[in-house]
Every structure is written in structure tokens, then in C-alpha cells.
Amino acid sequence: TNIVNPLLSVITNIGYDHMNMLGDTLELIAGEKAGIIKPSVPAVIGETHPESREVFLRTASERQAPLVFADQRLQLQPVEKNDTHVCYLIESGDGSPGSYLWLNHLGDYQQKNLCTVLQALDTFEKYYPDKIPAGGLQVARGLQYLKQLSGLIGRWEFISLAPRVLCDSAHNVDGIREALAGLERLRFGKLHIVFGTVNDKPPEMVLSLLSREATYYFAKANIPRGMEAEKLRSAAAELGLRGKAYTSVRRALSAAKKRAGAEDLVFVCGSIFVVAEVL
């Protein structure tokens, strides 16, 4: 991000991740992320957070960059859902009629991402009208065929129905929290979690969010950064999470699928690399 001069800068949200490089408070992390805000270049912040808001406002002011918080401009509400899409009502809060858009993704947290995307497109159109195609922006079609057009995989993706296996590449506190909120809206029997993470950040913050009622299958992703499964199992045990360590992601998933009953759910999470191996 530091070697290009963008037309628009977008920051989705600020959470605890890569703290060994970015800092251990949201203000410090926001300060690093704010580096993407360039002089006189419009910027869009997805979520307003009291600990990061002032950092972004100050940085944008210093660099004379127009700044907007997406969640203060747009309100989104899901109104209909099927097996592949969610329909959202989009309202701007300025009294104008709302509109409806179908999103080709079922993850509840995508509501926040969609808000950010729509504001980014609106800001882009405002500052660069000459760069808009003659036919206009094909927003509705892009969202309706999101997976087909973008190749998006590994985010809230069911890869098996017997047993049900759900993958989500959430790997930090905010992502895991959003994924767990989504799980609460699903119906299933017992929960089996295949979990792995990387070794350059402490796992306790994420592990502390996970259910103590689930059965765990810990595994090391097949990369140098992967955390050893036994070390992860030990850290989880300290927090009351019960499970076994496996020598590979493949074996962990196989064990979970064999143990899962017809009404159970196998949830794969903790690392993009673990989900990639499963896919």
C-alpha cells in the first residue's frame, strides 16, 4: 500500500491481529492501518469504533484527505434469504427511497462488508465521475454473481452436507466473533471444530471465545508458520476446550467427519491456511 498512489483508500475495520507487528492496542493498530490514507486521496472507513475513530480523523485531517465512515452513511437490513443469496434493504438515511440488492454470499458479517463496498463505490463515483463506464457501475449484477465473478471461497462455505462441514477462514478475534454469531443462528446437534492457527500470534485471545461444549480437532497447517498441534491443544486445554491433536489437517478433518452424527456440524476455522488445505 505504500508504493502506489491510489484513487481511493478503504479500511474495513480494526481488530486485534498481527499484534507483533502492528501494536497491542486498537489505537496503535489503527495508526498503522491509517498509513493507507494518502494526501488528498478520499478514504472510506467501514466501521466506526471509539478507539480508532479519532486516529483516522486526525490522519485524514493532517493529509487533507476526504474521509467518510460507511456505517454512518448507510443502513443495511437483510429482508430475505435463500440457499445462495441474501437480499438487503439499503437505506441512506437522507430520506430517499431505499433499494434492494441481492448478495451471493450467506455470511452474516458480509452485511458490514457490503456497507463498506457500497460507500466506497459511492465515494469513487463522487470524486471520479469521468472514470465511470458509459453504462454505469454494474453493482447489482456484481453482487448477484459475486462468487462466480470473483472466485471467492473459504468464507462461510458449506463443502459437505453429510455430515455438514462448514469452512470459514476467520482467524482473528473480530472474525471469529462474527463467525460464532453466525453459528448461533444455525440448527445442529453437536459441534465439532477443526482448528489450527499460525505461530506468530498468541492463540489465547481467539481460543477464549470458542465454545466449551464443542469437541476439538487441533492441527498444524502444512506451512512453516503453522503452530504445532500439541502446543495448540495444550493452550486450549488451559481454557477448558476438550480435544485431540492430529498430525495433519486432513487427519483432523477425517476424524471430525467420522465422529459427527447426522445432525451435527463440523466447523473448520482458525487459519486461512487450514481452510485452504480442507478446500
PDB file of C-alpha atoms in Angstrom:
ATOM      1  CA  THR A   1       0.000   0.000   0.000  1.00  0.00           C
ATOM      2  CA  ASN A   2       2.948   2.345   0.372  1.00  0.00           C
ATOM      3  CA  ILE A   3       4.289   2.052  -3.165  1.00  0.00           C
ATOM      4  CA  VAL A   4       1.118   3.001  -5.030  1.00  0.00           C
ATOM      5  CA  ASN A   5      -0.834   6.224  -5.227  1.00  0.00           C
ATOM      6  CA  PRO A   6      -4.467   5.037  -5.071  1.00  0.00           C
ATOM      7  CA  LEU A   7      -7.635   6.707  -6.272  1.00  0.00           C
ATOM      8  CA  LEU A   8      -9.414   5.604  -3.096  1.00  0.00           C
ATOM      9  CA  SER A   9      -8.310   4.112   0.234  1.00  0.00           C
ATOM     10  CA  VAL A  10     -10.551   1.671   2.119  1.00  0.00           C
ATOM     11  CA  ILE A  11     -10.145   0.326   5.653  1.00  0.00           C
ATOM     12  CA  THR A  12     -12.742  -2.313   6.545  1.00  0.00           C
ATOM     13  CA  ASN A  13     -12.417  -2.481  10.321  1.00  0.00           C
ATOM     14  CA  ILE A  14      -9.819  -2.509  13.069  1.00  0.00           C
ATOM     15  CA  GLY A  15      -9.322  -5.559  15.283  1.00  0.00           C
ATOM     16  CA  TYR A  16      -6.634  -7.426  17.169  1.00  0.00           C
ATOM     17  CA  ASP A  17      -4.456  -9.193  14.610  1.00  0.00           C
ATOM     18  CA  HIS A  18      -0.734  -9.314  13.733  1.00  0.00           C
ATOM     19  CA  MET A  19      -0.092  -7.581  17.038  1.00  0.00           C
ATOM     20  CA  ASN A  20       3.605  -8.474  16.944  1.00  0.00           C
ATOM     21  CA  MET A  21       3.940  -6.072  14.010  1.00  0.00           C
ATOM     22  CA  LEU A  22       1.087  -3.596  14.414  1.00  0.00           C
ATOM     23  CA  GLY A  23       0.881  -3.000  18.171  1.00  0.00           C
ATOM     24  CA  ASP A  24      -1.152  -4.275  21.097  1.00  0.00           C
ATOM     25  CA  THR A  25      -3.870  -1.602  21.297  1.00  0.00           C
ATOM     26  CA  LEU A  26      -6.560  -0.655  18.794  1.00  0.00           C
ATOM     27  CA  GLU A  27      -5.162   2.882  18.645  1.00  0.00           C
ATOM     28  CA  LEU A  28      -1.699   1.610  17.667  1.00  0.00           C
ATOM     29  CA  ILE A  29      -3.140  -0.831  15.132  1.00  0.00           C
ATOM     30  CA  ALA A  30      -5.326   1.920  13.670  1.00  0.00           C
ATOM     31  CA  GLY A  31      -2.263   4.152  13.424  1.00  0.00           C
ATOM     32  CA  GLU A  32      -0.523   1.551  11.282  1.00  0.00           C
ATOM     33  CA  LYS A  33      -3.596   0.925   9.147  1.00  0.00           C
ATOM     34  CA  ALA A  34      -4.056   4.673   8.684  1.00  0.00           C
ATOM     35  CA  GLY A  35      -0.864   4.639   6.641  1.00  0.00           C
ATOM     36  CA  ILE A  36      -3.027   3.748   3.647  1.00  0.00           C
ATOM     37  CA  ILE A  37      -4.610   7.212   3.836  1.00  0.00           C
ATOM     38  CA  LYS A  38      -2.680   9.295   1.315  1.00  0.00           C
ATOM     39  CA  PRO A  39      -2.547  13.086   0.853  1.00  0.00           C
ATOM     40  CA  SER A  40      -5.719  14.432  -0.804  1.00  0.00           C
ATOM     41  CA  VAL A  41      -6.943  10.891  -1.639  1.00  0.00           C
ATOM     42  CA  PRO A  42     -10.505  10.081  -0.485  1.00  0.00           C
ATOM     43  CA  ALA A  43     -10.753   7.410   2.215  1.00  0.00           C
ATOM     44  CA  VAL A  44     -13.592   5.177   3.396  1.00  0.00           C
ATOM     45  CA  ILE A  45     -13.642   3.557   6.850  1.00  0.00           C
ATOM     46  CA  GLY A  46     -16.055   0.650   7.136  1.00  0.00           C
ATOM     47  CA  GLU A  47     -16.832   0.649  10.861  1.00  0.00           C
ATOM     48  CA  THR A  48     -16.842   3.426  13.434  1.00  0.00           C
ATOM     49  CA  HIS A  49     -15.007   2.371  16.588  1.00  0.00           C
ATOM     50  CA  PRO A  50     -14.462   4.735  19.528  1.00  0.00           C
ATOM     51  CA  GLU A  51     -10.834   3.642  19.945  1.00  0.00           C
ATOM     52  CA  SER A  52      -9.862   4.139  16.298  1.00  0.00           C
ATOM     53  CA  ARG A  53     -12.195   6.920  15.111  1.00  0.00           C
ATOM     54  CA  GLU A  54     -10.026   9.804  16.287  1.00  0.00           C
ATOM     55  CA  VAL A  55      -6.892   8.224  14.809  1.00  0.00           C
ATOM     56  CA  PHE A  56      -8.470   8.159  11.363  1.00  0.00           C
ATOM     57  CA  LEU A  57      -9.958  11.631  11.657  1.00  0.00           C
ATOM     58  CA  ARG A  58      -6.609  13.089  12.740  1.00  0.00           C
ATOM     59  CA  THR A  59      -4.642  11.330   9.995  1.00  0.00           C
ATOM     60  CA  ALA A  60      -7.131  12.362   7.304  1.00  0.00           C
ATOM     61  CA  SER A  61      -7.079  15.962   8.530  1.00  0.00           C
ATOM     62  CA  GLU A  62      -3.275  16.098   8.526  1.00  0.00           C
ATOM     63  CA  ARG A  63      -3.190  14.734   4.975  1.00  0.00           C
ATOM     64  CA  GLN A  64      -6.203  16.727   3.762  1.00  0.00           C
ATOM     65  CA  ALA A  65      -7.890  13.522   2.658  1.00  0.00           C
ATOM     66  CA  PRO A  66     -11.720  13.500   2.447  1.00  0.00           C
ATOM     67  CA  LEU A  67     -12.924  10.867   4.930  1.00  0.00           C
ATOM     68  CA  VAL A  68     -16.245   9.058   5.406  1.00  0.00           C
ATOM     69  CA  PHE A  69     -17.369   6.324   7.804  1.00  0.00           C
ATOM     70  CA  ALA A  70     -19.581   3.926   5.836  1.00  0.00           C
ATOM     71  CA  ASP A  71     -21.726   2.799   8.767  1.00  0.00           C
ATOM     72  CA  GLN A  72     -22.670   6.431   9.468  1.00  0.00           C
ATOM     73  CA  ARG A  73     -23.931   6.948   5.922  1.00  0.00           C
ATOM     74  CA  LEU A  74     -25.712   3.680   5.105  1.00  0.00           C
ATOM     75  CA  GLN A  75     -28.033   1.309   6.946  1.00  0.00           C
ATOM     76  CA  LEU A  76     -28.458  -2.254   5.704  1.00  0.00           C
ATOM     77  CA  GLN A  77     -31.059  -4.791   6.737  1.00  0.00           C
ATOM     78  CA  PRO A  78     -31.419  -8.389   5.489  1.00  0.00           C
ATOM     79  CA  VAL A  79     -35.007  -8.998   4.387  1.00  0.00           C
ATOM     80  CA  GLU A  80     -34.877 -12.343   2.569  1.00  0.00           C
ATOM     81  CA  LYS A  81     -32.532 -15.316   2.303  1.00  0.00           C
ATOM     82  CA  ASN A  82     -32.339 -18.484   0.208  1.00  0.00           C
ATOM     83  CA  ASP A  83     -29.695 -21.211  -0.235  1.00  0.00           C
ATOM     84  CA  THR A  84     -27.267 -18.958  -2.120  1.00  0.00           C
ATOM     85  CA  HIS A  85     -28.239 -15.295  -1.682  1.00  0.00           C
ATOM     86  CA  VAL A  86     -29.320 -12.702   0.859  1.00  0.00           C
ATOM     87  CA  CYS A  87     -31.463  -9.723  -0.118  1.00  0.00           C
ATOM     88  CA  TYR A  88     -30.603  -6.482   1.692  1.00  0.00           C
ATOM     89  CA  LEU A  89     -32.610  -3.313   2.037  1.00  0.00           C
ATOM     90  CA  ILE A  90     -30.222  -0.368   1.593  1.00  0.00           C
ATOM     91  CA  GLU A  91     -31.147   2.979   3.157  1.00  0.00           C
ATOM     92  CA  SER A  92     -29.054   6.137   3.154  1.00  0.00           C
ATOM     93  CA  GLY A  93     -30.759   7.972   6.000  1.00  0.00           C
ATOM     94  CA  ASP A  94     -31.310  11.110   3.907  1.00  0.00           C
ATOM     95  CA  GLY A  95     -34.993  10.440   3.320  1.00  0.00           C
ATOM     96  CA  SER A  96     -34.545   8.999  -0.172  1.00  0.00           C
ATOM     97  CA  PRO A  97     -36.285   5.705  -1.025  1.00  0.00           C
ATOM     98  CA  GLY A  98     -34.400   2.556  -0.090  1.00  0.00           C
ATOM     99  CA  SER A  99     -33.199   0.000  -2.624  1.00  0.00           C
ATOM    100  CA  TYR A 100     -32.821  -3.766  -2.640  1.00  0.00           C
ATOM    101  CA  LEU A 101     -29.706  -5.732  -3.585  1.00  0.00           C
ATOM    102  CA  TRP A 102     -29.098  -9.499  -3.682  1.00  0.00           C
ATOM    103  CA  LEU A 103     -25.709 -10.642  -2.386  1.00  0.00           C
ATOM    104  CA  ASN A 104     -24.301 -14.007  -3.476  1.00  0.00           C
ATOM    105  CA  HIS A 105     -22.947 -14.861  -0.009  1.00  0.00           C
ATOM    106  CA  LEU A 106     -24.639 -16.091   3.171  1.00  0.00           C
ATOM    107  CA  GLY A 107     -22.181 -14.928   5.837  1.00  0.00           C
ATOM    108  CA  ASP A 108     -23.958 -12.560   8.221  1.00  0.00           C
ATOM    109  CA  TYR A 109     -20.792 -10.490   8.636  1.00  0.00           C
ATOM    110  CA  GLN A 110     -20.876  -9.652   4.934  1.00  0.00           C
ATOM    111  CA  GLN A 111     -23.540  -7.097   5.821  1.00  0.00           C
ATOM    112  CA  LYS A 112     -20.752  -4.895   7.207  1.00  0.00           C
ATOM    113  CA  ASN A 113     -18.518  -5.538   4.197  1.00  0.00           C
ATOM    114  CA  LEU A 114     -21.372  -4.739   1.824  1.00  0.00           C
ATOM    115  CA  CYS A 115     -21.959  -1.423   3.594  1.00  0.00           C
ATOM    116  CA  THR A 116     -18.272  -0.588   3.096  1.00  0.00           C
ATOM    117  CA  VAL A 117     -18.329  -1.619  -0.569  1.00  0.00           C
ATOM    118  CA  LEU A 118     -21.404   0.446  -1.399  1.00  0.00           C
ATOM    119  CA  GLN A 119     -19.982   3.537   0.295  1.00  0.00           C
ATOM    120  CA  ALA A 120     -16.647   3.031  -1.477  1.00  0.00           C
ATOM    121  CA  LEU A 121     -18.423   2.895  -4.843  1.00  0.00           C
ATOM    122  CA  ASP A 122     -20.469   5.989  -3.988  1.00  0.00           C
ATOM    123  CA  THR A 123     -17.336   7.884  -2.940  1.00  0.00           C
ATOM    124  CA  PHE A 124     -15.496   6.778  -6.070  1.00  0.00           C
ATOM    125  CA  GLU A 125     -18.356   7.926  -8.264  1.00  0.00           C
ATOM    126  CA  LYS A 126     -18.453  11.288  -6.461  1.00  0.00           C
ATOM    127  CA  TYR A 127     -14.769  12.096  -6.918  1.00  0.00           C
ATOM    128  CA  TYR A 128     -14.099  10.387 -10.255  1.00  0.00           C
ATOM    129  CA  PRO A 129     -17.232  10.669 -12.413  1.00  0.00           C
ATOM    130  CA  ASP A 130     -15.054  10.687 -15.531  1.00  0.00           C
ATOM    131  CA  LYS A 131     -13.816   7.179 -14.695  1.00  0.00           C
ATOM    132  CA  ILE A 132     -17.289   5.618 -14.531  1.00  0.00           C
ATOM    133  CA  PRO A 133     -18.110   3.425 -17.588  1.00  0.00           C
ATOM    134  CA  ALA A 134     -20.692   4.753 -20.013  1.00  0.00           C
ATOM    135  CA  GLY A 135     -23.180   2.114 -18.877  1.00  0.00           C
ATOM    136  CA  GLY A 136     -22.711   2.971 -15.225  1.00  0.00           C
ATOM    137  CA  LEU A 137     -21.468   0.738 -12.423  1.00  0.00           C
ATOM    138  CA  GLN A 138     -22.929  -2.767 -12.607  1.00  0.00           C
ATOM    139  CA  VAL A 139     -23.319  -3.057  -8.839  1.00  0.00           C
ATOM    140  CA  ALA A 140     -26.425  -5.241  -8.707  1.00  0.00           C
ATOM    141  CA  ARG A 141     -25.032  -7.779 -11.167  1.00  0.00           C
ATOM    142  CA  GLY A 142     -21.633  -7.821  -9.470  1.00  0.00           C
ATOM    143  CA  LEU A 143     -23.198  -8.638  -6.103  1.00  0.00           C
ATOM    144  CA  GLN A 144     -25.711 -11.122  -7.503  1.00  0.00           C
ATOM    145  CA  TYR A 145     -22.929 -13.140  -9.180  1.00  0.00           C
ATOM    146  CA  LEU A 146     -20.241 -12.436  -6.589  1.00  0.00           C
ATOM    147  CA  LYS A 147     -18.776 -15.941  -6.247  1.00  0.00           C
ATOM    148  CA  GLN A 148     -18.878 -16.670  -9.961  1.00  0.00           C
ATOM    149  CA  LEU A 149     -17.175 -13.391 -10.872  1.00  0.00           C
ATOM    150  CA  SER A 150     -14.637 -13.167  -8.041  1.00  0.00           C
ATOM    151  CA  GLY A 151     -13.769 -16.763  -7.212  1.00  0.00           C
ATOM    152  CA  LEU A 152     -14.467 -16.058  -3.521  1.00  0.00           C
ATOM    153  CA  ILE A 153     -14.085 -19.269  -1.499  1.00  0.00           C
ATOM    154  CA  GLY A 154     -13.477 -20.300   2.085  1.00  0.00           C
ATOM    155  CA  ARG A 155     -15.778 -17.741   3.698  1.00  0.00           C
ATOM    156  CA  TRP A 156     -18.846 -19.307   5.312  1.00  0.00           C
ATOM    157  CA  GLU A 157     -18.801 -22.111   2.760  1.00  0.00           C
ATOM    158  CA  PHE A 158     -20.524 -25.473   3.205  1.00  0.00           C
ATOM    159  CA  ILE A 159     -18.392 -28.110   1.488  1.00  0.00           C
ATOM    160  CA  SER A 160     -20.327 -31.184   2.629  1.00  0.00           C
ATOM    161  CA  LEU A 161     -23.860 -31.943   3.718  1.00  0.00           C
ATOM    162  CA  ALA A 162     -23.397 -35.478   5.058  1.00  0.00           C
ATOM    163  CA  PRO A 163     -22.044 -34.645   7.541  1.00  0.00           C
ATOM    164  CA  ARG A 164     -22.404 -30.893   7.300  1.00  0.00           C
ATOM    165  CA  VAL A 165     -18.951 -29.293   7.030  1.00  0.00           C
ATOM    166  CA  LEU A 166     -18.727 -25.508   7.164  1.00  0.00           C
ATOM    167  CA  CYS A 167     -15.481 -23.640   6.425  1.00  0.00           C
ATOM    168  CA  ASP A 168     -14.768 -20.073   7.418  1.00  0.00           C
ATOM    169  CA  SER A 169     -11.312 -18.521   7.207  1.00  0.00           C
ATOM    170  CA  ALA A 170     -11.928 -16.243  10.203  1.00  0.00           C
ATOM    171  CA  HIS A 171      -8.592 -16.136  12.028  1.00  0.00           C
ATOM    172  CA  ASN A 172      -8.611 -13.189  14.424  1.00  0.00           C
ATOM    173  CA  VAL A 173     -10.753 -12.049  17.333  1.00  0.00           C
ATOM    174  CA  ASP A 174     -13.213  -9.976  15.307  1.00  0.00           C
ATOM    175  CA  GLY A 175     -13.540 -12.579  12.569  1.00  0.00           C
ATOM    176  CA  ILE A 176     -14.063 -15.462  14.987  1.00  0.00           C
ATOM    177  CA  ARG A 177     -16.604 -13.442  16.962  1.00  0.00           C
ATOM    178  CA  GLU A 178     -18.602 -12.769  13.788  1.00  0.00           C
ATOM    179  CA  ALA A 179     -18.397 -16.423  12.736  1.00  0.00           C
ATOM    180  CA  LEU A 180     -19.582 -17.633  16.135  1.00  0.00           C
ATOM    181  CA  ALA A 181     -22.524 -15.246  15.966  1.00  0.00           C
ATOM    182  CA  GLY A 182     -23.414 -16.877  12.652  1.00  0.00           C
ATOM    183  CA  LEU A 183     -23.184 -20.335  14.206  1.00  0.00           C
ATOM    184  CA  GLU A 184     -25.722 -19.344  16.833  1.00  0.00           C
ATOM    185  CA  ARG A 185     -28.274 -18.864  14.063  1.00  0.00           C
ATOM    186  CA  LEU A 186     -27.778 -22.379  12.680  1.00  0.00           C
ATOM    187  CA  ARG A 187     -29.527 -25.506  13.883  1.00  0.00           C
ATOM    188  CA  PHE A 188     -27.377 -28.551  14.586  1.00  0.00           C
ATOM    189  CA  GLY A 189     -26.726 -31.226  17.174  1.00  0.00           C
ATOM    190  CA  LYS A 190     -23.165 -31.341  18.455  1.00  0.00           C
ATOM    191  CA  LEU A 191     -20.430 -29.009  17.267  1.00  0.00           C
ATOM    192  CA  HIS A 192     -17.070 -30.363  16.090  1.00  0.00           C
ATOM    193  CA  ILE A 193     -14.360 -27.765  15.434  1.00  0.00           C
ATOM    194  CA  VAL A 194     -11.263 -28.384  13.302  1.00  0.00           C
ATOM    195  CA  PHE A 195      -8.880 -25.664  14.401  1.00  0.00           C
ATOM    196  CA  GLY A 196      -5.384 -24.503  13.557  1.00  0.00           C
ATOM    197  CA  THR A 197      -3.520 -21.227  13.674  1.00  0.00           C
ATOM    198  CA  VAL A 198      -0.142 -19.665  12.973  1.00  0.00           C
ATOM    199  CA  ASN A 199       2.696 -19.430  15.475  1.00  0.00           C
ATOM    200  CA  ASP A 200       3.415 -15.703  15.258  1.00  0.00           C
ATOM    201  CA  LYS A 201       0.479 -14.593  17.387  1.00  0.00           C
ATOM    202  CA  PRO A 202      -0.792 -15.911  20.746  1.00  0.00           C
ATOM    203  CA  PRO A 203      -3.843 -18.167  20.301  1.00  0.00           C
ATOM    204  CA  GLU A 204      -5.414 -17.493  23.698  1.00  0.00           C
ATOM    205  CA  MET A 205      -7.462 -14.453  22.634  1.00  0.00           C
ATOM    206  CA  VAL A 206      -9.221 -16.430  19.901  1.00  0.00           C
ATOM    207  CA  LEU A 207      -9.457 -19.669  21.897  1.00  0.00           C
ATOM    208  CA  SER A 208     -11.127 -17.846  24.780  1.00  0.00           C
ATOM    209  CA  LEU A 209     -14.081 -17.043  22.507  1.00  0.00           C
ATOM    210  CA  LEU A 210     -14.744 -20.642  21.467  1.00  0.00           C
ATOM    211  CA  SER A 211     -17.434 -22.911  22.883  1.00  0.00           C
ATOM    212  CA  ARG A 212     -16.519 -25.250  25.742  1.00  0.00           C
ATOM    213  CA  GLU A 213     -19.305 -27.568  24.617  1.00  0.00           C
ATOM    214  CA  ALA A 214     -17.660 -28.368  21.271  1.00  0.00           C
ATOM    215  CA  THR A 215     -15.236 -31.208  20.504  1.00  0.00           C
ATOM    216  CA  TYR A 216     -11.927 -30.015  19.069  1.00  0.00           C
ATOM    217  CA  TYR A 217      -9.557 -31.425  16.470  1.00  0.00           C
ATOM    218  CA  PHE A 218      -6.323 -29.438  16.518  1.00  0.00           C
ATOM    219  CA  ALA A 219      -3.969 -29.493  13.547  1.00  0.00           C
ATOM    220  CA  LYS A 220      -0.949 -27.672  12.156  1.00  0.00           C
ATOM    221  CA  ALA A 221      -1.330 -26.232   8.687  1.00  0.00           C
ATOM    222  CA  ASN A 222       1.341 -27.518   6.323  1.00  0.00           C
ATOM    223  CA  ILE A 223       3.326 -24.274   6.307  1.00  0.00           C
ATOM    224  CA  PRO A 224       6.376 -23.129   8.315  1.00  0.00           C
ATOM    225  CA  ARG A 225       4.255 -20.583  10.224  1.00  0.00           C
ATOM    226  CA  GLY A 226       1.781 -23.194  11.417  1.00  0.00           C
ATOM    227  CA  MET A 227       1.511 -23.661  15.189  1.00  0.00           C
ATOM    228  CA  GLU A 228       2.244 -27.199  16.398  1.00  0.00           C
ATOM    229  CA  ALA A 229      -0.990 -29.044  17.086  1.00  0.00           C
ATOM    230  CA  GLU A 230       0.075 -30.273  20.519  1.00  0.00           C
ATOM    231  CA  LYS A 231       1.040 -26.765  21.622  1.00  0.00           C
ATOM    232  CA  LEU A 232      -2.335 -25.523  20.453  1.00  0.00           C
ATOM    233  CA  ARG A 233      -4.160 -28.370  22.213  1.00  0.00           C
ATOM    234  CA  SER A 234      -2.333 -27.566  25.440  1.00  0.00           C
ATOM    235  CA  ALA A 235      -3.216 -23.865  25.244  1.00  0.00           C
ATOM    236  CA  ALA A 236      -6.847 -24.758  24.541  1.00  0.00           C
ATOM    237  CA  ALA A 237      -6.952 -27.209  27.471  1.00  0.00           C
ATOM    238  CA  GLU A 238      -5.933 -24.400  29.814  1.00  0.00           C
ATOM    239  CA  LEU A 239      -9.134 -22.643  28.747  1.00  0.00           C
ATOM    240  CA  GLY A 240     -11.346 -25.688  29.161  1.00  0.00           C
ATOM    241  CA  LEU A 241     -11.549 -26.720  25.491  1.00  0.00           C
ATOM    242  CA  ARG A 242     -11.504 -30.505  25.021  1.00  0.00           C
ATOM    243  CA  GLY A 243      -9.929 -32.174  22.016  1.00  0.00           C
ATOM    244  CA  LYS A 244      -7.044 -34.049  20.438  1.00  0.00           C
ATOM    245  CA  ALA A 245      -4.026 -33.036  18.380  1.00  0.00           C
ATOM    246  CA  TYR A 246      -3.594 -34.521  14.910  1.00  0.00           C
ATOM    247  CA  THR A 247      -0.579 -34.804  12.666  1.00  0.00           C
ATOM    248  CA  SER A 248      -2.269 -33.092   9.717  1.00  0.00           C
ATOM    249  CA  VAL A 249      -5.319 -31.057   8.789  1.00  0.00           C
ATOM    250  CA  ARG A 250      -6.508 -33.946   6.607  1.00  0.00           C
ATOM    251  CA  ARG A 251      -6.478 -36.362   9.540  1.00  0.00           C
ATOM    252  CA  ALA A 252      -8.153 -33.873  11.850  1.00  0.00           C
ATOM    253  CA  LEU A 253     -10.975 -33.324   9.366  1.00  0.00           C
ATOM    254  CA  SER A 254     -11.320 -37.064   8.753  1.00  0.00           C
ATOM    255  CA  ALA A 255     -11.627 -37.723  12.484  1.00  0.00           C
ATOM    256  CA  ALA A 256     -14.229 -34.991  12.879  1.00  0.00           C
ATOM    257  CA  LYS A 257     -16.329 -36.302   9.989  1.00  0.00           C
ATOM    258  CA  LYS A 258     -16.208 -39.870  11.326  1.00  0.00           C
ATOM    259  CA  ARG A 259     -17.306 -38.769  14.786  1.00  0.00           C
ATOM    260  CA  ALA A 260     -20.006 -36.336  13.669  1.00  0.00           C
ATOM    261  CA  GLY A 261     -23.565 -37.560  13.733  1.00  0.00           C
ATOM    262  CA  ALA A 262     -26.187 -36.911  11.076  1.00  0.00           C
ATOM    263  CA  GLU A 263     -27.443 -33.762  12.824  1.00  0.00           C
ATOM    264  CA  ASP A 264     -24.010 -32.482  13.881  1.00  0.00           C
ATOM    265  CA  LEU A 265     -21.899 -29.706  12.372  1.00  0.00           C
ATOM    266  CA  VAL A 266     -18.162 -29.751  11.588  1.00  0.00           C
ATOM    267  CA  PHE A 267     -16.754 -26.221  11.618  1.00  0.00           C
ATOM    268  CA  VAL A 268     -13.281 -25.521  10.154  1.00  0.00           C
ATOM    269  CA  CYS A 269     -11.697 -22.242  11.248  1.00  0.00           C
ATOM    270  CA  GLY A 270      -8.712 -20.515  12.879  1.00  0.00           C
ATOM    271  CA  SER A 271      -6.499 -20.010   9.849  1.00  0.00           C
ATOM    272  CA  ILE A 272      -6.772 -19.250   6.158  1.00  0.00           C
ATOM    273  CA  PHE A 273      -4.138 -21.959   5.637  1.00  0.00           C
ATOM    274  CA  VAL A 274      -6.167 -24.624   7.445  1.00  0.00           C
ATOM    275  CA  VAL A 275      -9.261 -23.797   5.393  1.00  0.00           C
ATOM    276  CA  ALA A 276      -7.152 -23.828   2.214  1.00  0.00           C
ATOM    277  CA  GLU A 277      -5.980 -27.377   2.947  1.00  0.00           C
ATOM    278  CA  VAL A 278      -9.546 -28.526   3.575  1.00  0.00           C
ATOM    279  CA  LEU A 279     -10.727 -26.980   0.307  1.00  0.00           C
TER     280      LEU A 279
END
